[in-house]
XYZ file of N, CA, C and O in Angstrom:
472
model
N -48.530 -53.502 41.977
C -48.073 -52.686 43.349
C -47.834 -54.209 44.332
O -48.660 -54.960 44.235
N -46.634 -53.686 44.892
C -46.398 -55.180 45.452
C -47.043 -54.854 47.357
O -47.350 -53.955 47.457
N -47.576 -56.006 47.607
C -48.173 -55.934 48.651
C -47.278 -55.302 49.877
O -48.233 -54.537 50.777
N -46.336 -55.188 49.978
C -45.611 -54.717 51.406
C -45.755 -52.856 51.078
O -46.302 -52.456 51.860
N -45.793 -52.728 49.885
C -46.369 -51.182 49.544
C -47.877 -50.670 50.053
O -47.878 -49.732 50.618
N -48.671 -51.635 50.212
C -49.971 -51.305 50.465
C -50.171 -51.228 51.920
O -50.496 -50.471 52.222
N -49.209 -52.538 52.805
C -49.612 -52.641 53.844
C -48.811 -51.047 54.573
O -49.491 -50.783 55.889
N -48.146 -50.364 54.312
C -47.387 -49.287 54.640
C -48.402 -48.111 54.723
O -48.810 -47.331 55.455
N -49.271 -48.006 53.680
C -50.204 -47.278 52.937
C -51.631 -47.500 54.151
O -52.115 -46.478 54.640
N -51.422 -48.565 53.977
C -52.962 -48.777 55.256
C -52.254 -48.671 56.720
O -53.438 -48.154 56.904
N -50.969 -49.003 56.936
C -51.059 -48.367 57.970
C -51.318 -46.952 58.733
O -51.584 -46.769 59.584
N -50.955 -46.207 57.899
C -50.927 -44.528 57.810
C -52.769 -44.299 57.839
O -52.569 -43.565 58.615
N -53.318 -45.195 57.224
C -54.470 -44.624 56.937
C -55.548 -45.143 58.252
O -56.316 -44.087 58.188
N -54.790 -46.356 58.855
C -55.217 -46.507 60.215
C -55.348 -46.280 60.861
O -55.878 -45.207 61.686
N -53.810 -45.427 60.942
C -53.509 -44.462 62.078
C -54.381 -42.970 61.804
O -54.770 -42.508 63.151
N -54.746 -42.611 60.676
C -55.384 -41.350 60.443
C -57.173 -41.929 61.281
O -57.522 -40.681 61.696
N -57.167 -43.205 60.911
C -58.981 -43.301 61.320
C -58.799 -43.636 62.875
O -60.108 -43.017 63.612
N -57.840 -44.342 63.431
C -57.818 -43.808 64.691
C -58.007 -42.854 65.570
O -58.193 -42.823 66.087
N -56.665 -41.976 65.189
C -56.787 -40.667 65.622
C -58.055 -39.919 65.233
O -58.524 -39.044 66.497
N -58.586 -40.033 64.361
C -60.162 -39.500 63.949
C -61.220 -40.389 65.167
O -61.703 -39.253 65.738
N -60.904 -41.452 65.652
C -62.078 -41.870 66.720
C -61.805 -41.381 67.735
O -62.549 -41.241 68.550
N -60.237 -41.298 68.352
C -59.644 -41.254 69.325
C -60.564 -39.139 69.823
O -60.917 -38.832 70.566
N -60.387 -38.073 68.296
C -60.824 -37.062 68.517
C -62.081 -36.978 68.703
O -62.924 -35.855 69.612
N -63.252 -38.088 68.539
C -64.573 -37.556 68.760
C -65.561 -38.535 69.769
O -65.964 -39.032 69.564
N -64.218 -38.908 70.473
C -64.760 -39.964 71.624
C -65.517 -39.235 72.493
O -64.966 -38.017 73.255
N -67.109 -39.861 72.611
C -67.825 -38.727 73.891
C -67.497 -38.964 75.132
O -67.532 -37.468 75.794
N -66.813 -39.766 75.955
C -66.670 -39.680 77.194
C -65.193 -39.130 77.794
O -63.928 -40.280 77.047
N -65.183 -38.518 78.113
C -63.699 -37.836 78.913
C -62.769 -37.522 77.785
O -61.857 -36.945 78.018
N -63.122 -36.558 76.749
C -62.718 -36.235 75.601
C -62.517 -34.546 76.597
O -63.450 -33.910 77.042
N -61.439 -34.976 76.598
C -60.707 -33.217 76.795
C -61.035 -32.128 75.840
O -61.051 -32.488 74.880
N -60.949 -30.870 75.988
C -61.356 -29.893 75.202
C -60.063 -29.380 74.851
O -59.023 -28.770 75.311
N -59.878 -29.468 73.618
C -59.222 -28.952 72.669
C -58.754 -27.919 72.228
O -59.598 -27.561 71.005
N -58.230 -26.991 72.671
C -58.919 -25.363 72.508
C -57.994 -24.942 71.504
O -58.519 -24.154 70.576
N -56.640 -25.582 70.951
C -56.005 -24.899 69.906
C -56.818 -25.717 68.557
O -56.771 -24.743 67.888
N -57.495 -26.579 68.788
C -58.198 -27.251 67.653
C -59.616 -26.493 67.524
O -59.809 -26.431 66.241
N -60.275 -26.251 68.300
C -61.758 -25.535 68.121
C -61.567 -24.290 68.333
O -62.701 -23.789 67.716
N -60.738 -23.471 68.365
C -60.078 -22.245 68.149
C -58.895 -21.925 66.992
O -58.606 -21.330 66.926
N -59.210 -22.920 65.848
C -58.079 -22.770 64.775
C -57.804 -21.444 64.093
O -59.191 -21.214 63.404
N -57.075 -20.808 63.979
C -56.787 -19.570 63.246
C -57.783 -18.694 63.538
O -58.451 -17.520 62.815
N -58.510 -18.156 65.122
C -59.116 -17.292 65.719
C -60.465 -17.365 64.971
O -61.722 -17.067 65.180
N -60.673 -18.813 64.103
C -62.349 -19.332 63.705
C -62.675 -20.145 64.901
O -62.026 -20.564 65.354
N -64.468 -20.581 65.444
C -64.596 -21.765 65.840
C -64.962 -22.773 65.390
O -66.040 -22.373 64.168
N -64.452 -23.587 65.345
C -64.527 -25.112 64.310
C -65.553 -25.970 65.086
O -64.854 -26.573 66.128
N -66.215 -26.436 64.645
C -67.196 -27.337 65.450
C -66.140 -28.507 65.554
O -65.107 -28.992 65.085
N -66.128 -29.340 66.873
C -65.560 -30.819 66.772
C -65.734 -31.651 66.202
O -64.829 -32.530 65.589
N -66.631 -31.989 65.497
C -66.703 -32.958 63.644
C -65.485 -32.210 62.395
O -65.578 -33.128 61.757
N -65.127 -31.611 63.100
C -64.390 -30.982 61.115
C -62.580 -31.805 61.308
O -62.832 -32.635 60.120
N -62.278 -31.714 62.872
C -61.099 -32.389 62.513
C -60.947 -33.984 62.431
O -60.584 -34.677 61.566
N -62.298 -35.220 62.471
C -62.353 -36.013 62.793
C -62.966 -36.314 61.334
O -62.066 -37.090 60.529
N -63.369 -35.366 60.929
C -63.759 -35.697 59.128
C -62.998 -35.386 58.381
O -62.402 -36.009 57.202
N -61.812 -34.884 58.729
C -60.631 -34.436 58.037
C -60.069 -35.133 57.714
O -59.188 -35.802 56.469
N -59.767 -36.423 59.142
C -58.592 -37.457 58.953
C -59.351 -38.396 58.482
O -58.581 -38.914 57.701
N -60.961 -38.749 58.440
C -61.139 -40.014 57.672
C -60.985 -39.356 56.137
O -60.877 -40.247 55.156
N -61.317 -38.011 55.458
C -60.910 -37.496 54.290
C -59.657 -38.039 54.021
O -59.265 -38.628 53.063
N -58.931 -37.782 54.700
C -57.372 -37.833 54.539
C -56.766 -39.474 54.036
O -56.684 -39.710 53.482
N -57.763 -40.055 55.043
C -57.504 -41.563 55.223
C -57.886 -42.208 53.684
O -57.329 -42.944 53.090
N -59.030 -42.062 53.496
C -59.847 -42.305 52.085
C -58.908 -41.756 50.837
O -59.022 -42.528 50.302
N -58.400 -40.400 51.347
C -57.338 -39.943 49.881
C -56.381 -40.530 49.625
O -55.920 -40.966 48.277
N -55.765 -41.130 51.006
C -54.617 -41.866 50.908
C -55.004 -43.260 50.348
O -53.899 -43.420 49.183
N -55.407 -43.879 50.449
C -56.365 -45.351 50.238
C -56.638 -45.216 48.528
O -56.005 -46.253 47.720
N -56.753 -44.060 48.085
C -57.452 -43.863 46.860
C -56.827 -43.483 46.070
O -57.298 -43.503 44.429
N -55.391 -42.983 46.092
C -54.714 -42.714 45.352
C -54.121 -43.279 44.237
O -53.594 -44.573 44.636
N -53.670 -42.956 42.787
C -52.964 -43.334 42.083
C -52.467 -42.769 40.973
O -52.471 -41.341 41.120
N -50.951 -43.257 40.909
C -50.313 -42.057 39.916
C -49.290 -41.603 41.308
O -49.408 -41.538 42.458
N -47.960 -41.171 40.981
C -47.087 -40.875 41.536
C -47.478 -39.638 42.475
O -47.276 -39.030 43.404
N -48.315 -38.507 41.680
C -47.967 -36.897 42.275
C -49.243 -37.420 43.034
O -49.473 -36.569 44.428
N -50.504 -37.950 42.960
C -51.702 -38.351 43.997
C -50.723 -39.119 44.949
O -51.368 -38.066 46.211
N -50.103 -39.708 44.797
C -49.754 -40.254 45.864
C -48.925 -39.441 46.766
O -49.093 -39.392 48.458
N -47.738 -39.282 46.440
C -47.325 -37.895 47.049
C -48.023 -37.035 47.781
O -47.536 -36.360 48.759
N -49.274 -36.518 46.749
C -50.297 -35.534 47.834
C -50.878 -36.417 49.083
O -51.142 -35.068 49.759
N -50.823 -37.332 48.749
C -51.927 -38.258 49.699
C -51.054 -38.315 50.952
O -51.456 -37.923 52.102
N -49.432 -38.546 50.707
C -48.617 -38.437 52.018
C -48.278 -37.326 52.472
O -48.523 -37.548 54.019
N -48.399 -36.311 51.864
C -48.096 -34.606 52.120
C -49.183 -34.520 52.932
O -49.369 -33.661 54.593
N -50.639 -34.508 52.740
C -51.900 -34.315 53.302
C -52.019 -35.179 54.724
O -52.454 -34.728 55.435
N -51.400 -36.035 54.633
C -51.370 -36.818 55.902
C -50.475 -36.497 56.667
O -50.713 -36.288 58.024
N -49.167 -36.345 56.033
C -48.364 -35.433 57.177
C -48.620 -34.356 57.707
O -48.618 -34.022 59.110
N -49.130 -33.431 56.818
C -49.726 -32.259 57.432
C -51.081 -31.981 57.977
O -51.166 -31.816 59.760
N -51.849 -33.023 58.081
C -53.159 -33.148 59.035
C -52.396 -33.927 60.778
O -53.005 -33.480 61.740
N -51.629 -34.717 60.379
C -51.041 -35.514 61.363
C -50.535 -34.417 62.401
O -50.721 -33.959 63.644
N -49.483 -33.727 61.877
C -48.913 -32.541 62.471
C -49.320 -31.652 62.917
O -49.481 -31.096 64.348
N -50.505 -31.061 62.521
C -51.433 -30.002 62.889
C -52.076 -31.090 64.219
O -52.560 -30.135 65.407
N -53.120 -32.064 64.633
C -53.225 -32.507 65.229
C -52.663 -32.794 66.258
O -53.073 -32.148 67.571
N -51.152 -33.357 66.190
C -50.209 -33.234 67.223
C -50.131 -32.224 67.894
O -49.830 -32.123 68.927
N -49.883 -30.654 66.850
C -49.494 -29.904 67.435
C -50.552 -29.164 68.632
O -50.762 -28.712 69.789
N -52.160 -29.310 67.464
C -53.006 -28.844 68.502
C -53.197 -29.449 69.740
O -53.572 -28.717 71.221
N -53.185 -30.483 70.433
C -53.397 -31.585 71.379
C -52.282 -31.070 72.079
O -52.433 -31.443 73.373
N -50.820 -31.083 71.566
C -50.099 -30.743 72.448
C -50.305 -29.322 73.265
O -50.003 -29.237 74.222
N -50.470 -28.234 72.471
C -50.877 -26.727 72.744
C -52.409 -27.161 73.890
O -51.627 -26.489 74.953
N -52.937 -27.833 73.408
C -54.353 -28.385 74.937
C -53.960 -28.790 75.859
O -54.669 -28.350 76.841
N -53.379 -29.403 75.678
C -53.627 -30.984 76.589
C -52.213 -31.277 77.013
O -51.655 -31.215 78.602
N -51.055 -31.295 76.866
C -49.856 -31.350 77.245
C -49.310 -31.625 75.784
O -49.591 -32.539 74.974
N -47.547 -31.680 76.129
C -46.886 -32.636 74.894
C -46.523 -33.812 75.127
O -46.393 -34.404 74.206
N -46.784 -34.189 75.459
C -46.821 -36.006 76.131
C -47.377 -36.979 75.643
O -47.496 -38.018 75.535
N -48.947 -35.895 75.175
C -50.005 -36.964 74.635
C -49.755 -37.506 73.418
O -49.913 -38.440 73.464
N -49.161 -36.734 72.509
C -49.316 -37.039 71.163
C -48.327 -36.517 70.267
O -48.277 -36.634 69.154
N -47.518 -36.025 70.667
C -46.253 -35.162 69.892
C -45.155 -36.031 69.032
O -45.122 -35.811 68.253
N -44.907 -36.890 70.485
C -43.915 -37.652 69.729
C -44.461 -38.921 68.820
O -43.676 -38.961 67.631
N -45.449 -39.154 69.077
C -45.740 -40.230 67.709
C -46.329 -39.240 66.672
O -46.150 -40.064 65.602
N -46.749 -38.029 66.800
C -46.744 -37.715 65.744
C -45.843 -36.945 64.546
O -45.441 -36.984 63.204
N -44.652 -36.627 65.318
C -43.685 -36.227 64.840
C -42.721 -37.666 64.534
O -42.367 -37.752 62.576
N -42.826 -39.096 64.617
C -42.154 -40.086 63.697
C -43.551 -40.221 63.041
O -42.981 -40.707 61.903
N -44.695 -40.603 62.927
C -45.169 -40.688 61.864
C -45.316 -39.220 60.498
O -45.153 -39.698 59.222
N -45.325 -38.183 60.767
C -44.599 -37.311 59.708
C -43.583 -37.712 59.423
O -43.605 -37.477 57.805
N -42.650 -38.126 60.058
C -41.540 -38.177 59.177
C -41.226 -39.479 58.669
O -40.755 -39.438 57.410
N -42.045 -40.141 58.708
C -42.517 -41.387 57.969
C -43.588 -41.544 56.682
O -42.733 -41.111 55.610
N -44.278 -40.187 56.779
C -44.817 -39.724 55.804
C -44.184 -39.033 54.702
O -44.259 -38.917 53.286
N -43.314 -38.405 55.162
C -42.208 -37.405 54.540
C -41.445 -38.378 53.595
O -41.392 -38.258 52.243
N -40.833 -39.657 54.003
C -40.020 -40.019 53.624
C -40.950 -41.006 52.792
O -40.285 -41.132 51.319
N -42.046 -41.411 52.775
C -42.978 -42.128 52.016
C -43.671 -41.512 50.326
O -43.546 -41.815 49.620
N -43.733 -40.041 50.919
C -43.924 -39.173 50.195
C -42.558 -38.970 48.823
O -42.913 -38.551 47.373
N -41.726 -38.974 49.413
C -39.877 -38.909 48.560
C -40.322 -40.302 47.691
O -39.520 -40.126 46.246
N -40.600 -41.404 48.197
C -40.364 -42.774 47.760
C -41.637 -43.063 47.071
O -41.837 -44.199 46.379
N -42.320 -41.825 46.923
C -43.685 -42.484 46.047
C -43.499 -42.804 44.959
O -44.588 -43.824 43.985
N -42.118 -42.972 43.921
C -42.397 -43.247 42.575
C -42.123 -44.707 42.682
O -42.777 -45.454 41.578
N -41.353 -45.288 43.483
C -41.250 -46.482 43.492
C -42.584 -47.295 43.631
O -43.020 -48.670 43.846
N -43.460 -46.595 44.459
C -44.979 -47.361 45.239
C -46.379 -47.253 44.225
O -46.867 -47.967 43.659
N -45.639 -46.007 43.319
C -46.973 -46.106 42.161
C -47.307 -46.520 41.303
O -46.037 -47.163 40.597
N -48.317 -46.962 40.638
C -48.506 -48.164 39.480
C -48.385 -47.558 38.794
O -48.664 -46.450 38.146
């Protein structure tokens, strides 16, 4: 696998890890009501950062075209869910723009996963 393709995958994984760190930051963390009451369920604060860390690990460990495509889809779904939840809780200017850009990149990479797979 070419090094340039790994850099793309690592960039997406790092963005998931940074988002996880921002969601579990203890001081000054606003209440993300839309994420804490997701689908009418009471979701603990640590679930979303744990899902983002799992998504980053899955994306980095994915081998083969199908698994890599699933990794990019999982990344896109997680980022868009977090972005929309933060936008509904705090306001649209916080993370919505970067989330849309990241999701569009994930879709593009998922479609082109055939050329990246080992």
